Each structure stands twice: as structure tokens, then as C-alpha cells.
Coordinates of C-alpha atoms in Angstrom, one line a residue:
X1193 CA 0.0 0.0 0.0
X1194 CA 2.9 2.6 1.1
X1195 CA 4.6 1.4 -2.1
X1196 CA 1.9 2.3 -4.3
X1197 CA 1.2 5.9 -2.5
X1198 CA 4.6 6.6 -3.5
X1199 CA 4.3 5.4 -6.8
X1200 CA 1.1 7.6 -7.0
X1201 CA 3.1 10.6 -6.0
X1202 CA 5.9 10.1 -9.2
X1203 CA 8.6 8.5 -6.5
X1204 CA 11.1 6.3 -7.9
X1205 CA 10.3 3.1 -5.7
X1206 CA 13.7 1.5 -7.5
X1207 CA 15.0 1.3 -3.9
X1208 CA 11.9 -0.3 -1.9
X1209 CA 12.7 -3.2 -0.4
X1210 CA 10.1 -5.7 1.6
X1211 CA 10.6 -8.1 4.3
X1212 CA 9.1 -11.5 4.9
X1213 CA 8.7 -11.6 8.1
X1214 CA 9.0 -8.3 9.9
X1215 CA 6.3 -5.8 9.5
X1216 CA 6.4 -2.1 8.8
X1217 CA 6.7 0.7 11.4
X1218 CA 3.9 2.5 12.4
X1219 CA 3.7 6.0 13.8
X1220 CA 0.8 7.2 15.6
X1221 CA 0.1 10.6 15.7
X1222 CA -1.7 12.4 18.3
X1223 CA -2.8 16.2 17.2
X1224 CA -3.1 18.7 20.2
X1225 CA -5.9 21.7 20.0
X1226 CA -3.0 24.0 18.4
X1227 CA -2.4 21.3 15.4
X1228 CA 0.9 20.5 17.3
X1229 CA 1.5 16.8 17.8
X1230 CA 3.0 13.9 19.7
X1231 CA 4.1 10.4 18.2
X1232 CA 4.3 7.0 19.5
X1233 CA 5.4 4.3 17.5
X1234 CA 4.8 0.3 17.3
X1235 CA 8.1 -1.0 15.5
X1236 CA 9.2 -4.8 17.5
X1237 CA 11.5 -4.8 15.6
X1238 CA 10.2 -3.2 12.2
X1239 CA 11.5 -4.1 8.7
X1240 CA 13.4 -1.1 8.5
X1241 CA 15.2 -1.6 11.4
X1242 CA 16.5 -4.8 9.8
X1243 CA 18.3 -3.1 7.1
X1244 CA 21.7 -4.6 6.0
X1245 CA 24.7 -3.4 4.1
X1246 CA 24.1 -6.5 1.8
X1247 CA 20.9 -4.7 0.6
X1248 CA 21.8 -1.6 -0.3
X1249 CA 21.5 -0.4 -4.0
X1250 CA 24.9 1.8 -3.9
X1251 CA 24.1 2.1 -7.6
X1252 CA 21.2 3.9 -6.8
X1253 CA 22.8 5.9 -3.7
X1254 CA 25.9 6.7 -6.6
X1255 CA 23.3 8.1 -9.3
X1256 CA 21.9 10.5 -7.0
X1257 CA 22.6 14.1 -6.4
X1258 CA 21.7 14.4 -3.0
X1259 CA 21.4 11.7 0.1
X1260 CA 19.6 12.6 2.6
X1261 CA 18.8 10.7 5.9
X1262 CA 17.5 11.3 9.6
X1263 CA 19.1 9.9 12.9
X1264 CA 16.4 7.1 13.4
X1265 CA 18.2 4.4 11.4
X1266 CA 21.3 5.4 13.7
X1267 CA 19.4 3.5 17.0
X1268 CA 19.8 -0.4 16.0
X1269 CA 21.8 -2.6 14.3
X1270 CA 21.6 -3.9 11.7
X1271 CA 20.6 -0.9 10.3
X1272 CA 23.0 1.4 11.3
X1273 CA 25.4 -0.1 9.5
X1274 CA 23.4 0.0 6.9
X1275 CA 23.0 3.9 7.0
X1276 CA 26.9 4.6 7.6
X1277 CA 27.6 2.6 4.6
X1278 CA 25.3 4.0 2.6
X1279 CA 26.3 7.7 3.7
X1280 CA 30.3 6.6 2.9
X1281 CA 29.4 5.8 -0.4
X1282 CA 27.8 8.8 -1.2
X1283 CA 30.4 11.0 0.3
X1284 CA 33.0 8.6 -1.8
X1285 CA 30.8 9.7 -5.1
X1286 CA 31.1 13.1 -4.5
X1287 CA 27.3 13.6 -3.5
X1288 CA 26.0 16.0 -1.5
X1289 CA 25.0 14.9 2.1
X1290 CA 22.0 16.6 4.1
X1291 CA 21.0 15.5 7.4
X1292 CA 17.7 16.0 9.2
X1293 CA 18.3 14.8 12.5
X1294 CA 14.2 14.5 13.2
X1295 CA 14.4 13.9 16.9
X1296 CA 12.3 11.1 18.0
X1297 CA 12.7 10.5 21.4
X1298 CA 10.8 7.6 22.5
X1299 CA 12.5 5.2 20.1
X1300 CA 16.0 5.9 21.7
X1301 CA 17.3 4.3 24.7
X1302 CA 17.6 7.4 26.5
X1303 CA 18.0 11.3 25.8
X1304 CA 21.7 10.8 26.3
X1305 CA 21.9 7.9 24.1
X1306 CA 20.0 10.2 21.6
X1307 CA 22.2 12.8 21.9
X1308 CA 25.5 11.0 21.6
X1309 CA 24.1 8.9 18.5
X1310 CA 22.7 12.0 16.7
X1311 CA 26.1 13.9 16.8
X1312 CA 28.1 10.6 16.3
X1313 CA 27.6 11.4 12.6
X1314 CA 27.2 15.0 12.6
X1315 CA 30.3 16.5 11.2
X1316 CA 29.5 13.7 8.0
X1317 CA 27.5 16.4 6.2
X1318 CA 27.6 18.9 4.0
X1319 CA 23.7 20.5 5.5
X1320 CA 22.1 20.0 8.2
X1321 CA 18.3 21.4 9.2
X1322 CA 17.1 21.3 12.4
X1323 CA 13.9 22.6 14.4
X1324 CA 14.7 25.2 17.8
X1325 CA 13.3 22.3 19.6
X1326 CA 16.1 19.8 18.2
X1327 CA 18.7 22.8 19.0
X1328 CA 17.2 23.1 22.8
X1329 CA 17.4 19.1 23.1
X1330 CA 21.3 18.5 21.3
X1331 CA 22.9 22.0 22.7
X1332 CA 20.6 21.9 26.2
X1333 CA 20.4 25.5 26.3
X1334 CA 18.3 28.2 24.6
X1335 CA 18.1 27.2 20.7
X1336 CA 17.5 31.7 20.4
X1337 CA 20.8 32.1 21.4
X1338 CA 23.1 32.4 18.3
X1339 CA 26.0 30.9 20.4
X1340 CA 24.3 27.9 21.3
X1341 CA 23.1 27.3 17.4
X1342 CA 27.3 28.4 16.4
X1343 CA 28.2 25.5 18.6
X1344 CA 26.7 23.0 16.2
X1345 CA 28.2 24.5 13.2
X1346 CA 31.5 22.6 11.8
X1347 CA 34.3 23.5 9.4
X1348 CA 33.0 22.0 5.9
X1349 CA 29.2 22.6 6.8
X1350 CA 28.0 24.6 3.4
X1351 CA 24.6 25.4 5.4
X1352 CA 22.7 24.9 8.6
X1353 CA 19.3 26.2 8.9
X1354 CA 17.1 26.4 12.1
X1355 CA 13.5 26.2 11.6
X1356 CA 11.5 28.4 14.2
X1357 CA 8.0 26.7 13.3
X1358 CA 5.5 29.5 12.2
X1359 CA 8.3 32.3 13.0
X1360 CA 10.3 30.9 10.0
X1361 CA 13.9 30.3 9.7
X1362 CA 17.7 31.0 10.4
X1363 CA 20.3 30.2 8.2
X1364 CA 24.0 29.9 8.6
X1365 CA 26.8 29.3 6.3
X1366 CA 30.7 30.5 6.6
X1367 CA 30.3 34.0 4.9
X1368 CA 26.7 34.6 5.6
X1369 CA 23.7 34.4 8.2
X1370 CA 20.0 35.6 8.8
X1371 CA 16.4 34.9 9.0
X1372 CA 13.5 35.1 7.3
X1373 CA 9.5 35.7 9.1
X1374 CA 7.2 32.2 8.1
X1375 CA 3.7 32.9 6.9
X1376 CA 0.5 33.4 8.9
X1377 CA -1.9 30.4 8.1
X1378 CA -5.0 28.4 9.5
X1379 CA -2.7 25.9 11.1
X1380 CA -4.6 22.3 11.2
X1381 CA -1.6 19.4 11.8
X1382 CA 1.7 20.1 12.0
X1383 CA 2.8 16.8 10.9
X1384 CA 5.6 16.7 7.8
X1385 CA 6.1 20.5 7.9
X1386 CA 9.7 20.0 8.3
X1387 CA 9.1 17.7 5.6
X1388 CA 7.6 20.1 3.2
X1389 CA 10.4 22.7 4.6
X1390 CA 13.3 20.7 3.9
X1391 CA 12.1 18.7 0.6
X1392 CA 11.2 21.8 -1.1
X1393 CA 15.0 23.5 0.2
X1394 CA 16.5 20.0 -1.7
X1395 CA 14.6 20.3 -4.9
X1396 CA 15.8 23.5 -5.6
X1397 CA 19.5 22.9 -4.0
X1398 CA 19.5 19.7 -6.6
X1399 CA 18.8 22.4 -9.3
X1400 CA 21.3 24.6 -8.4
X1401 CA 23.7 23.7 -5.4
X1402 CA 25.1 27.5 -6.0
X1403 CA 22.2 28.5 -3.5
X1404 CA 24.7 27.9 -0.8
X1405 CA 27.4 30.7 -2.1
X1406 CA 25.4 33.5 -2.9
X1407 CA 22.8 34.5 -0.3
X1408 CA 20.1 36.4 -2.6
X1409 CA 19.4 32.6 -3.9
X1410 CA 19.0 31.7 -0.9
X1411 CA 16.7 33.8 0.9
X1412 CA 14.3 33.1 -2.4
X1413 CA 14.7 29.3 -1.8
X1414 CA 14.1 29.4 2.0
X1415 CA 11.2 31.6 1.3
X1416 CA 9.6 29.5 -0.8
X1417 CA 10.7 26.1 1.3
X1418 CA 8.4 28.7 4.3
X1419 CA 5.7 28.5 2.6
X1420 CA 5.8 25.0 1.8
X1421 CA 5.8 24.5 5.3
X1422 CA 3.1 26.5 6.2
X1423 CA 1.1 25.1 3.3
X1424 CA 1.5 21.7 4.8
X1425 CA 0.4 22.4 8.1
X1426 CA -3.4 23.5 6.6
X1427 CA -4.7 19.9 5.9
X1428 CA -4.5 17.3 8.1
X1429 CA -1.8 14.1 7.4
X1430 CA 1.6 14.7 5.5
X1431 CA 1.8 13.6 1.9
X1432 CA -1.9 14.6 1.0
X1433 CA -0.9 18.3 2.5
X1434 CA 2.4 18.6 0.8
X1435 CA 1.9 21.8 -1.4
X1436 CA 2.3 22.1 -5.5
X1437 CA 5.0 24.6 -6.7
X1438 CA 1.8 26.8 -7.6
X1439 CA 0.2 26.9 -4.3
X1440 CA 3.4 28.4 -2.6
X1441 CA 4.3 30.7 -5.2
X1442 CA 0.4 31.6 -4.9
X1443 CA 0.8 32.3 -0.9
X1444 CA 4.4 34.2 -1.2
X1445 CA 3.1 37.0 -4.0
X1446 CA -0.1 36.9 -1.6
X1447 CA 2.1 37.9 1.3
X1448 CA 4.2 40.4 -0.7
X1449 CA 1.5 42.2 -2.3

């Protein structure tokens, strides 16, 4: 079923894989009265979490022009492995490496554990987008305080951005740093936001990695990857909410007119 949504939304399933005898993860999401949410998760173990090396399609990984990954398949092996090879490959291609660390905190160990294996791969990219809240929880101080988000940046980082939920975004990169405002909508579910946020930021970085040099490209792209975000927080769910290029051009020339 999960394949064929995909399919149904023009993704290249080339690198599905199913399992026998594990079943698939599943995330339950509980919305609160402000469309902000809380997950828990059934996954005993899960099919991804049985990932190995063996399976990966590095031919795949090598034809792309960006990886990108989260911390979750960091937590068990054999799938951590699984993702460092993976990310080595890539790196050894020459591709571009983005990490969204997308806390999850109930399927670690521990906060500490989370902590130590989120950053145990950190300096491995080449951008990195992360929420206040993941700032707050990796730095354990106050994710407003530029010195706290400075402490995460690394020689050999081309970008990190902070998103600041409806406030918007900060961005950092060696020559340059800012922010940009978010836009004002009817906010419904927050789930796959960050999503929308950092999928739209890829689209256009995989069109034009220049984006990360010249800081009038940027603002554009993280102004339109804003209002992908906010777009996606009107409906409820996350793939039927993810916005058409139209809708947030539609909401950015409705903000600036």
C-alpha cells in the first residue's frame, strides 16, 4: 500500500525493499488543540530496522545528487550499519550529504543515548536542518541564542538552517547568516512540515547547489521552502498536505503584495 502511495506521487520506488517476516513501522500521531503533535510508535522490531549493508543499491545511492537521511536508522543494528555505509558511499561519489536529524525521542534508549548517536555522525555532512526544539534538546540551552546554534556548526558545513516553526527560519553558512519571518496560516496538523520545509529546500539545491554561495538565492529558496511549510500544516496528514509549486508561489506573492 505505502509502495503504491509513493508510486502515485511520481517517487522512484527502485530502492523499496520488503521483508518476509517483519512488519512495517507504524507511527501514531496524536494532534493537540493547536495542530501541534506527539508520536508513538509500534516497531518490534520493524523491517526497516533490519536493514543490512548487503541490501543496499549503492548504484542507486551513486546516481543521486543528493542523500539525505535522519538519525532514526542510527538507533539499532543492523541498520546502522546500513545507513553509515550507505552515507560513505555517497560521500565517496562526490554527492551532496543533508541531514535531518528529526528527533524522536521515545524510540531511543535514552535522551543521552539520543544525543551521543545523533552527533556521532554529525560533522559527515555537507547541510544540516534542524527545528529550535532539536537545537534546545542537542545544545541543552536556549536554541534563540546564536552561540548555542554556532556551537553545532563545523568547518565543511555549506549550510545549517534552524527552523523556528511558524516564525520561520535561520540560516548559517561560513560567509553569511539571517532569518526570514514564516507565513500566517489556518494551522490544522503540524505533521511533515519539516518535511515540506526541507524537501522543497532539496529540490531546488539539486537544481542549483550554488544557492549555498550567494545569499540572494538563498533567501528566495528558504522563502519559498516557508511557505511550503506552512502550506502543509493547513490539511491534516503529511503527503496529501504537501503543497504544488503553484500553491506556494500563490501564498508568497499573496504575502508580498
Amino acid at each position: 500500500m505505502l509502495v503504491d502511495i509513493l508510486k502515485q506521487n511520481s517517487v522512484n520506488v527502485e530502492g523499496c525493499l520488503f521483508d518476509q517476516h517483519a512488519r512495517t513501522a507504524l507511527a501514531f500521531v496524536t494532534l493537540k488543540s493547536n495542530g501541534e503533535r506527539e508520536f508513538m510508535f509500534y516497531r518490534n522490531p520493524s523491517a526497516d530496522m533490519l536493514l543490512t549493508e548487503a541490501e543496499l543499491n549503492l548504484d542507486l545511492i551513486r546516481r543521486a545528487r543528493i542523500f539525505h537521511y535522519g538519525s532514526i536508522s542510527l538507533i539499532t543494528e543492523p541498520c546502522r550499519s546500513a545507513h553509515i555505509a550507505a552515507m560513505r558511499a555517497a560521500k565517496s561519489a562526490g554527492i551532496l550529504c543533508s541531514y535531518d536529524p528529526n528527533v524522536r525521542l521515545p524510540l531511543w534508549p535514552s535522551a543521552q543515548a539520543a544525543r551521543d548517536g545523533i552527533m556521532s555522525i554529525w560533522k559527515e555532512a555537507d547541510f544540516i536542518k534542524v527545528s529550535d526544539e532539536e537545537v534546545a534538546f542537542l545544545t541543552q540551552g536556549d536554541a534563540h541564542d546564536e552561540k548555542n546554534v554556532l556551537s553545532l556548526w563545523f568547518d565543511g558545513l555549506k549550510l545549517l538552517v534552524v527552523t523556528d516553526g511558524e516564525k520561520g527560519c535561520r540560516y548559517f553558512t561560513k560567509d553569511f547568516k539571517g532569518s526570514l519571518p514564516g507565513y500566517s496560516v489556518n494551522t490544522v496538523d503540524t505533521t511533515g512540515a519539516g518535511d515540506a520545509f526541507v524537501g522543497s529546500l532539496l529540490l531546488n539545491v539539486a537544481k542549483d547547489d550554488s544557492i549555498f554561495y550567494n545569499e540572494a538565492k538563498l533567501r528566495e529558496v528558504l522563502q519559498f521552502s516557508n511557505a511550503c511549510g506552512a502550506i502543509c500544516t493547513t490539511k491534516k496528514g503529511a503527503i496529501p498536505a504537501l503543497p504544488t509549486t503553484a500553491t506556494a508561489l500563490e501564498l508568497i506573492s499573496k504575502d508580498t503584495n
